[in-house]
Amino acid sequence: MVSRVIPVEPFDLVIFGGTGDLARRKIFPGLYRRFLAGQMTADSRIIGAARAELSDDDFRAMVATSIAEYVSESRQDSAMIAEFLTRLHYVAIDATGAGGWAALKDLMRDDVVRAFYFSVAPSLFGDIALRLNQHGVADAKSRIVVEKPFGRDLASAQALNATLALHFDETQIYRIDHYLGKETVQNLMAVRFANILFEPLWKAEYVDHVQITVAETVGVEGRGAYYDKSGAMRDMVQNHMMQLLCLIAMEPPYHFDPNAVRDEKLKVIRALDPVRPQDIVRGQYLAGGGQGDYLAHSENPHSTTESYIALRVHVSNWRWKGTPFYLRTGKRLRARASEIAITFREPPHSIFDDAQGWRENVLVIRLQPDEGMHLKVMIKEPGPGGMRLMQVPLDMSFADALGDDHDDVPDAYERLIMDVIRGNQTLFMRGDEVEAAWAWTDPIIEGWTARGDKPQSYDPGTSGPEDALMLMHRDGRRWREIK
Ligand code: BG6
């Protein structure tokens, strides 16, 4: 199978925070891989902008190191790396002052796409947006890319949207949720809307429940200061998990078009019921003291921030009334495993007297690792002795199905950056979507804060707190094993 790589228009991409962690881990390695794949034309340039006084050569050396560290060895081609580095430039910039902006303006070209990636703290978004316009660096067609966290509640997200709107139109703003850039996440839409098989069954009448799991083995480690003010609800549920839920629950958009898709996602968020306290389980990992504890990484020794959360969520509309969505995400769990499992209801009538071995059909969409889809179906257990049933998976691992092409699948960031250059906002969150997500999230957090709820502790390497099991047992259901 040969994948088609269509080069994007020539661009000048400025990375604010160009010496930062995200840029070094994700953005530069991703851009190099797109370059290697032939997606960057010869006249495209990447301009690092940060406070440090670096020369172009210093900056190129830094990017070379990041490629060496974060790009797989099979893709390290020294001639190509050298060629890629020639497209890199650097400008020292003062985000809150006047320094460097004139130099940046001088670098900009008129006849190419200008994109500005704000890989900086959200507190600087307004300053940078203002200066881009004040100094004539941005033009009317320029695009800006902003990273999460996009606010920490509804009020701060509204303020951020309002600040950006002073300088840029909504069609110029690309709010990244890197989950939307994951191949399998986009596959959710292909599976639902490019097949006739699933959509007729995709409703409360046939779906018993949905489980969405994003389990991580990493802890908060060096990110304690940020994470402790955030917790799993703000860090994962308000954005990534919510997006997954939307893609599962939304109505078919009339077209695969940015606003059509985002309109449908927004309707799902607005249809979410408030979550009852008994439908929330929060946890914090505790290894019995020492560096393995969540609290070892928090500035507050009594922190009640959750590193795990499970929720039972209802989408109140005709399609989903009566089908709960169970969401869980946590750090330091048994395995790194993200998946969506859709469990279907029983057939209305069994013709087999001895329906021994019967289990529900389950469609599992595995997001990472081992991306793929598995449909669990019932068959007859082989051999004589009557009709006994057994469940078998119809497996499709993307690695097997796509063969060598699987290695060429772009990672979330590189795909999303190319979409920015193409001017395609489908996989980016619109301002009203982000606000609606906070409007649903805020009362949940306010509720547990007002009640003084504390997270339950759980052992690292497990599947999370005991109470999370109860959340499903109560309904006569079980979480799938994290593996
Ligand atoms: C980030 C969160 O947005 O997503 C992190 O801030 C989390 O806490 C990460 O670890 C998970 O992303 P991925 O792509 O590794 O599943």
Coordinates of C-alpha atoms and ligand atoms in Angstrom, one line a residue:
M1 CA 0.0 0.0 0.0
V2 CA 1.4 3.4 -0.9
S3 CA 0.4 6.4 1.1
R4 CA -0.1 9.6 -0.7
V5 CA 1.8 12.6 0.6
I6 CA 0.6 15.9 -0.8
P7 CA 3.0 18.8 -0.1
V8 CA 1.5 21.7 1.7
E9 CA 1.7 25.3 0.5
P10 CA 5.0 27.1 1.3
F11 CA 5.0 28.5 4.8
D12 CA 6.7 30.6 7.5
L13 CA 6.0 28.9 10.8
V14 CA 7.0 30.7 13.9
I15 CA 7.3 28.7 17.1
F16 CA 7.0 30.9 20.2
G17 CA 8.6 28.9 23.0
G18 CA 10.9 27.5 20.4
T19 CA 13.4 26.4 23.0
G20 CA 10.8 24.8 25.2
D21 CA 10.0 21.2 26.1
L22 CA 7.1 20.7 23.7
A23 CA 8.9 22.2 20.8
R24 CA 11.9 19.9 21.4
R25 CA 10.0 16.7 22.1
K26 CA 7.1 17.0 19.6
I27 CA 7.1 20.0 17.2
F28 CA 10.6 19.9 15.7
P29 CA 10.9 16.1 15.4
G30 CA 7.4 16.1 13.9
L31 CA 8.3 18.8 11.4
Y32 CA 11.4 16.9 10.4
R33 CA 9.4 13.8 9.8
R34 CA 6.9 15.7 7.6
F35 CA 9.9 17.1 5.7
L36 CA 11.3 13.6 5.3
A37 CA 7.9 12.5 4.0
G38 CA 8.1 15.2 1.3
Q39 CA 5.3 17.4 2.7
M40 CA 7.4 20.5 3.2
T41 CA 8.2 22.4 0.0
A42 CA 11.8 23.7 -0.4
D43 CA 10.8 27.3 0.3
S44 CA 9.1 26.6 3.7
R45 CA 10.8 27.9 6.8
I46 CA 10.5 27.3 10.6
I47 CA 11.5 30.2 12.8
G48 CA 12.2 29.6 16.5
A49 CA 11.3 32.5 18.8
A50 CA 12.1 32.6 22.5
R51 CA 13.7 34.8 25.1
A52 CA 17.2 33.3 24.9
E53 CA 19.8 35.0 22.8
L54 CA 20.7 32.3 20.2
S55 CA 22.2 32.5 16.8
D56 CA 20.6 30.6 13.9
D57 CA 23.4 28.1 14.3
D58 CA 22.8 27.6 18.0
F59 CA 19.2 27.0 17.3
R60 CA 19.9 24.5 14.5
A61 CA 22.2 22.6 16.9
M62 CA 19.5 22.5 19.5
V63 CA 17.0 21.2 16.9
A64 CA 19.5 18.6 15.6
T65 CA 19.8 17.3 19.2
S66 CA 16.1 17.1 19.5
I67 CA 15.9 15.1 16.3
A68 CA 18.6 12.8 17.4
E69 CA 16.8 12.2 20.7
Y70 CA 13.2 11.9 19.6
V71 CA 13.2 10.6 16.0
S72 CA 13.5 6.9 15.5
E73 CA 16.9 5.8 14.3
S74 CA 15.6 4.4 11.1
R75 CA 14.6 8.0 10.1
Q76 CA 17.9 9.6 11.0
D77 CA 19.3 10.5 7.6
S78 CA 22.2 12.9 8.1
A79 CA 21.9 14.5 4.6
M80 CA 18.2 15.1 5.1
I81 CA 18.7 16.4 8.6
A82 CA 21.3 18.9 7.3
E83 CA 18.9 19.9 4.6
F84 CA 16.1 20.4 7.0
L85 CA 18.2 22.5 9.3
T86 CA 18.9 25.0 6.6
R87 CA 15.2 25.9 6.8
L88 CA 15.5 26.9 10.4
H89 CA 16.0 30.5 11.7
Y90 CA 15.9 32.0 15.1
V91 CA 14.8 35.4 16.6
A92 CA 15.3 36.3 20.2
I93 CA 12.0 37.9 21.3
D94 CA 10.5 39.6 24.3
A95 CA 6.9 38.5 24.4
T96 CA 5.9 41.3 26.8
G97 CA 8.1 44.0 25.4
A98 CA 9.3 45.5 22.1
G99 CA 12.5 43.5 21.6
G100 CA 12.8 41.3 18.6
W101 CA 9.5 42.1 16.9
A102 CA 11.0 44.2 14.1
A103 CA 13.5 41.5 13.3
L104 CA 10.7 38.9 13.1
K105 CA 8.6 41.2 10.8
D106 CA 11.6 41.5 8.5
L107 CA 11.8 37.7 8.2
M108 CA 8.2 37.3 7.2
R109 CA 7.4 36.8 3.5
D110 CA 4.2 38.1 1.8
D111 CA 3.4 35.2 -0.5
V112 CA 3.5 32.3 1.9
V113 CA 1.2 31.1 4.7
R114 CA 2.2 32.6 8.0
A115 CA 1.5 30.5 11.1
F116 CA 2.4 31.3 14.7
Y117 CA 2.5 28.5 17.2
F118 CA 2.1 29.7 20.8
S119 CA 4.0 27.0 22.6
V120 CA 4.1 29.2 25.7
A121 CA 2.2 29.7 29.0
P122 CA -1.4 30.8 28.4
S123 CA -0.6 34.0 30.4
L124 CA 1.5 35.1 27.4
F125 CA -1.2 34.4 24.7
G126 CA -2.6 37.9 24.9
D127 CA 0.8 39.6 24.8
I128 CA 1.9 37.7 21.8
A129 CA -1.3 38.2 19.9
L130 CA -1.2 41.9 20.5
R131 CA 2.4 42.3 19.4
L132 CA 1.9 40.2 16.3
N133 CA -0.6 42.8 15.1
Q134 CA 1.0 45.9 16.6
H135 CA 4.3 45.2 14.9
G136 CA 2.7 44.1 11.6
V137 CA 4.1 40.6 11.9
A138 CA 0.8 38.9 11.2
D139 CA -1.4 39.6 8.2
A140 CA -5.1 39.0 7.7
K141 CA -4.5 35.5 6.5
S142 CA -2.2 34.5 9.4
R143 CA -3.0 31.6 11.6
I144 CA -2.3 31.2 15.3
V145 CA -2.0 27.9 17.1
V146 CA -2.6 27.7 20.9
E147 CA -1.9 24.9 23.2
K148 CA -3.9 23.6 26.2
P149 CA -4.6 24.4 28.9
F150 CA -7.1 26.7 27.4
G151 CA -8.3 28.3 30.6
R152 CA -8.8 26.5 33.9
D153 CA -12.6 27.2 34.1
L154 CA -15.3 28.9 32.1
A155 CA -14.4 32.4 33.2
S156 CA -10.7 32.1 32.3
A157 CA -11.5 30.4 28.9
Q158 CA -14.0 33.2 28.1
A159 CA -11.4 35.8 29.0
L160 CA -8.8 34.0 26.8
N161 CA -11.2 33.8 23.9
A162 CA -12.1 37.4 24.2
T163 CA -8.4 38.4 24.3
L164 CA -7.5 36.4 21.2
A165 CA -10.7 37.7 19.4
L166 CA -9.3 41.3 19.8
H167 CA -6.5 40.4 17.4
F168 CA -7.6 37.4 15.4
D169 CA -10.8 36.1 13.8
E170 CA -12.1 32.7 14.9
T171 CA -11.2 31.3 11.5
Q172 CA -7.5 32.1 12.2
I173 CA -7.4 30.5 15.7
Y174 CA -6.3 26.8 15.9
R175 CA -6.8 25.4 19.5
I176 CA -4.9 22.2 19.7
D177 CA -6.2 19.1 21.4
H178 CA -3.6 16.6 20.3
Y179 CA -6.0 13.7 20.8
L180 CA -7.8 14.9 17.7
G181 CA -4.6 14.4 15.8
K182 CA -4.3 10.8 16.7
E183 CA -4.9 8.5 13.7
T184 CA -7.3 6.1 15.6
V185 CA -9.3 9.0 16.9
Q186 CA -9.9 10.2 13.4
N187 CA -10.7 6.7 12.5
L188 CA -13.7 6.8 14.8
M189 CA -15.3 9.1 12.3
A190 CA -14.3 6.9 9.4
V191 CA -15.7 3.8 11.1
R192 CA -19.0 5.5 11.9
F193 CA -19.6 7.4 8.8
A194 CA -18.0 5.4 6.0
N195 CA -19.6 2.1 6.9
I196 CA -23.3 1.2 6.9
L197 CA -22.6 -1.6 9.4
F198 CA -22.4 0.4 12.6
E199 CA -24.5 3.5 12.4
P200 CA -27.9 1.9 12.4
L201 CA -27.0 0.2 15.7
W202 CA -25.3 3.3 17.1
K203 CA -28.0 4.4 19.6
A204 CA -29.5 3.6 23.0
E205 CA -31.8 1.0 21.6
Y206 CA -28.9 -1.2 20.7
V207 CA -26.0 0.1 22.8
D208 CA -25.9 -0.9 26.4
H209 CA -23.1 1.3 27.5
V210 CA -19.9 2.9 26.4
Q211 CA -16.5 2.8 28.2
I212 CA -13.8 5.3 27.5
T213 CA -10.5 4.6 29.1
V214 CA -7.2 6.6 29.0
A215 CA -4.8 4.8 31.3
E216 CA -1.2 6.0 31.7
T217 CA 1.7 4.4 33.5
V218 CA 3.6 7.7 33.9
G219 CA 3.1 9.7 37.0
V220 CA 3.1 13.5 37.4
E221 CA 6.9 13.6 38.0
G222 CA 8.4 16.9 37.1
R223 CA 5.0 18.4 36.2
G224 CA 3.7 18.5 39.8
A225 CA 3.4 22.3 40.0
Y226 CA 1.1 22.5 36.9
Y227 CA -0.7 19.2 37.6
D228 CA -1.6 19.9 41.1
K229 CA -3.6 22.9 40.1
S230 CA -5.2 20.9 37.4
G231 CA -5.9 17.3 38.3
A232 CA -7.2 14.6 35.9
M233 CA -10.5 16.4 35.4
R234 CA -9.0 19.6 34.0
D235 CA -6.0 17.9 32.4
M236 CA -7.7 15.0 30.6
V237 CA -11.5 15.0 30.9
Q238 CA -12.4 18.5 30.0
N239 CA -10.5 18.2 26.7
H240 CA -9.2 14.8 25.5
M241 CA -11.9 12.6 27.0
M242 CA -14.6 15.0 26.1
Q243 CA -13.5 15.0 22.5
L244 CA -13.6 11.2 22.4
L245 CA -17.0 11.2 23.9
C246 CA -18.2 13.8 21.3
L247 CA -16.9 11.7 18.4
I248 CA -18.7 8.7 19.6
A249 CA -22.0 10.4 20.5
M250 CA -22.4 13.1 17.9
E251 CA -24.9 13.0 15.1
P252 CA -23.6 12.5 11.5
P253 CA -22.4 15.9 10.3
Y254 CA -23.8 16.8 6.9
H255 CA -20.3 17.1 5.6
F256 CA -16.7 16.5 6.8
D257 CA -16.3 20.2 7.1
P258 CA -14.8 22.1 10.1
N259 CA -18.0 23.8 11.3
A260 CA -20.3 21.0 10.5
V261 CA -18.2 18.6 12.6
R262 CA -17.7 21.1 15.4
D263 CA -21.4 22.0 15.5
E264 CA -22.3 18.4 16.1
K265 CA -19.7 18.0 18.8
L266 CA -21.0 21.1 20.5
K267 CA -24.5 19.7 20.6
V268 CA -23.2 16.7 22.5
I269 CA -21.4 18.8 25.1
R270 CA -24.6 20.8 25.6
A271 CA -26.6 17.7 26.0
L272 CA -24.4 16.4 28.9
D273 CA -26.3 16.1 32.2
P274 CA -24.7 17.4 35.3
V275 CA -22.8 14.6 37.0
R276 CA -24.2 13.4 40.4
P277 CA -21.7 13.1 43.3
Q278 CA -22.3 9.4 43.5
D279 CA -21.2 9.1 39.8
I280 CA -17.8 10.5 40.4
V281 CA -14.8 8.6 41.8
R282 CA -11.5 10.4 42.3
G283 CA -8.2 8.8 43.2
Q284 CA -4.6 9.7 44.1
Y285 CA -1.7 7.3 43.9
L286 CA 0.0 6.4 47.0
A287 CA 3.0 4.2 47.2
G288 CA 3.4 4.3 50.9
G289 CA 5.6 7.3 51.0
G290 CA 8.7 8.4 49.1
Q291 CA 9.1 9.4 45.5
G292 CA 6.5 7.0 44.2
D293 CA 3.7 9.0 45.9
Y294 CA 1.6 11.6 44.1
L295 CA 2.2 13.9 47.1
A296 CA 6.0 13.8 46.6
H297 CA 5.5 15.9 43.4
S298 CA 3.0 18.3 44.8
E299 CA 3.9 21.6 46.5
N300 CA 1.0 21.0 48.9
P301 CA 1.7 18.1 51.2
H302 CA -2.1 17.8 51.8
S303 CA -3.1 18.2 48.2
T304 CA -6.5 16.7 47.3
T305 CA -5.9 16.9 43.6
E306 CA -7.0 13.7 41.7
S307 CA -4.5 11.8 39.6
Y308 CA -7.4 9.4 38.7
I309 CA -11.0 10.0 37.9
A310 CA -14.0 7.9 36.8
L311 CA -17.3 9.3 35.9
R312 CA -20.7 8.0 34.8
V313 CA -22.0 10.4 32.3
H314 CA -25.3 10.8 30.5
V315 CA -25.9 12.4 27.1
S316 CA -29.5 13.6 27.3
N317 CA -30.8 13.4 23.8
W318 CA -33.0 11.0 21.8
R319 CA -30.1 9.0 20.6
W320 CA -28.5 8.2 23.9
K321 CA -31.2 8.4 26.6
G322 CA -30.6 5.4 28.8
T323 CA -27.1 4.5 27.7
P324 CA -24.5 5.5 30.2
F325 CA -21.0 6.6 29.2
Y326 CA -18.3 5.5 31.7
L327 CA -15.1 7.6 31.5
R328 CA -11.9 6.9 33.4
T329 CA -8.4 8.2 33.2
G330 CA -5.5 8.1 35.6
K331 CA -1.8 8.1 36.0
R332 CA 0.5 5.4 37.4
L333 CA -2.0 2.7 36.4
R334 CA -1.3 -0.9 35.4
A335 CA -0.7 -0.3 31.7
R336 CA -0.7 2.4 29.1
A337 CA -3.9 1.7 27.4
S338 CA -6.5 4.0 25.7
E339 CA -9.6 2.5 24.2
I340 CA -13.2 3.0 23.6
A341 CA -15.5 0.0 24.1
I342 CA -19.0 0.0 22.9
T343 CA -21.1 -2.8 24.4
F344 CA -24.2 -3.8 22.6
R345 CA -27.4 -5.1 24.1
E346 CA -28.7 -8.7 24.1
P347 CA -30.5 -9.9 21.1
P348 CA -34.3 -9.5 21.7
H349 CA -34.9 -13.2 21.8
S350 CA -32.7 -16.3 22.0
I351 CA -33.5 -19.2 19.8
F352 CA -30.9 -21.4 21.6
D353 CA -32.3 -23.2 24.6
D354 CA -28.9 -23.6 26.0
A355 CA -27.5 -20.2 25.5
Q356 CA -24.5 -21.0 27.6
G357 CA -21.5 -18.9 27.0
W358 CA -23.4 -16.0 25.6
R359 CA -21.7 -12.6 25.9
E360 CA -22.6 -9.2 24.6
N361 CA -21.1 -8.0 21.3
V362 CA -18.4 -5.4 22.0
L363 CA -16.7 -3.1 19.6
V364 CA -13.3 -2.1 20.9
I365 CA -11.5 0.8 19.3
R366 CA -8.0 0.7 20.6
L367 CA -6.4 4.2 20.5
Q368 CA -2.9 3.4 21.8
P369 CA -0.7 1.4 21.9
D370 CA -1.5 -1.4 19.4
E371 CA -4.0 0.7 17.5
G372 CA -6.8 -1.3 16.0
M373 CA -10.4 -2.4 16.1
H374 CA -11.8 -5.6 17.6
L375 CA -15.4 -6.7 17.3
K376 CA -16.4 -9.4 19.7
V377 CA -18.9 -11.7 18.2
M378 CA -20.6 -15.0 19.2
I379 CA -20.0 -18.2 17.3
K380 CA -20.7 -21.8 17.9
E381 CA -18.1 -23.6 20.0
P382 CA -16.6 -26.1 17.6
G383 CA -17.3 -29.8 18.0
P384 CA -20.2 -32.1 18.6
G385 CA -22.5 -32.1 21.6
G386 CA -25.1 -29.4 20.8
M387 CA -25.1 -25.7 20.4
R388 CA -22.7 -24.1 22.8
L389 CA -21.7 -20.5 22.2
M390 CA -18.4 -18.8 22.5
Q391 CA -17.1 -15.3 22.0
V392 CA -14.3 -14.6 19.5
P393 CA -12.8 -11.4 18.4
L394 CA -12.8 -10.2 14.8
D395 CA -9.5 -8.5 14.9
M396 CA -8.1 -5.7 12.9
S397 CA -4.7 -4.4 14.0
F398 CA -3.8 -1.3 12.1
A399 CA -0.1 -2.4 12.1
D400 CA -1.1 -5.7 10.3
A401 CA -3.6 -4.1 8.0
L402 CA -1.4 -1.2 6.9
G403 CA 1.9 -3.1 6.8
D404 CA 4.9 -0.8 6.3
D405 CA 2.7 2.2 5.9
H406 CA 1.9 2.0 9.5
D407 CA 5.3 3.4 10.4
D408 CA 4.6 6.4 8.2
V409 CA 1.5 7.4 10.1
P410 CA 2.2 10.9 11.3
D411 CA 2.1 11.6 15.0
A412 CA -0.7 13.8 16.3
Y413 CA 1.3 17.0 16.4
E414 CA 2.8 16.8 12.9
R415 CA -0.5 16.1 11.4
L416 CA -2.2 19.0 13.2
I417 CA 0.6 21.4 12.2
M418 CA 0.1 20.4 8.5
D419 CA -3.6 21.0 8.9
V420 CA -2.9 24.5 10.2
I421 CA -0.8 25.2 7.1
R422 CA -3.6 23.8 4.9
G423 CA -6.1 26.0 6.7
N424 CA -8.2 23.0 7.9
Q425 CA -9.8 23.6 11.3
T426 CA -11.8 20.3 11.5
L427 CA -9.5 18.8 14.1
F428 CA -9.2 21.9 16.2
M429 CA -11.6 23.1 18.9
R430 CA -13.7 26.1 18.3
G431 CA -14.0 28.7 21.1
D432 CA -17.7 27.9 21.9
E433 CA -16.8 24.2 22.2
V434 CA -14.1 24.9 24.7
E435 CA -16.4 27.1 26.7
A436 CA -19.3 24.6 26.7
A437 CA -16.8 22.0 27.9
W438 CA -15.9 24.2 30.9
A439 CA -19.5 25.0 31.6
W440 CA -20.1 21.3 32.1
T441 CA -16.8 20.8 34.0
D442 CA -17.0 23.7 36.4
P443 CA -20.0 22.6 38.5
I444 CA -18.5 19.1 38.9
I445 CA -15.3 20.5 40.4
E446 CA -17.1 23.1 42.4
G447 CA -19.3 20.4 43.8
W448 CA -16.5 18.2 45.1
T449 CA -14.6 21.3 46.4
A450 CA -17.7 22.5 48.3
R451 CA -18.3 19.1 49.8
G452 CA -14.7 18.8 50.8
D453 CA -14.4 15.4 49.0
K454 CA -11.0 13.8 49.2
P455 CA -9.6 11.4 46.6
Q456 CA -9.3 7.7 47.5
S457 CA -5.8 6.5 47.4
Y458 CA -4.7 3.7 45.0
D459 CA -1.6 1.7 44.6
P460 CA 0.6 2.5 41.6
G461 CA 0.5 -0.2 39.0
T462 CA -3.2 -1.1 39.7
S463 CA -6.4 -0.2 37.8
G464 CA -7.2 2.6 40.2
P465 CA -9.3 3.1 43.3
E466 CA -11.7 0.4 44.5
D467 CA -14.7 2.7 44.4
A468 CA -14.3 3.0 40.7
L469 CA -15.2 -0.7 40.4
M470 CA -18.3 -0.1 42.4
L471 CA -19.4 2.7 40.0
M472 CA -20.0 -0.1 37.4
H473 CA -20.9 -3.0 39.7
R474 CA -23.8 -0.9 41.0
D475 CA -25.2 -1.0 37.4
G476 CA -24.4 -4.7 37.0
R477 CA -21.5 -3.9 34.7
R478 CA -17.7 -4.3 34.7
W479 CA -14.8 -2.2 33.5
R480 CA -12.7 -3.9 30.9
E481 CA -9.3 -4.9 32.1
I482 CA -6.6 -2.4 31.6
K483 CA -3.9 -4.1 29.5
Ligands
BG6_1 C1 -1.6 15.8 28.0 C2 -1.7 15.8 29.5 O1 -2.5 16.7 27.4 O2 -1.9 14.5 27.5 C3 -0.8 14.8 30.1 O3 -1.4 17.1 30.0 C4 -1.0 13.4 29.5 O4 -1.0 14.8 31.5 C5 -1.0 13.5 28.0 O5 0.0 12.6 30.0 C6 -1.4 12.2 27.4 O6 -1.2 12.2 26.0 P1 -0.8 10.9 25.2 O7 -0.7 11.3 23.8 O8 0.5 10.4 25.7 O9 -1.9 9.9 25.5

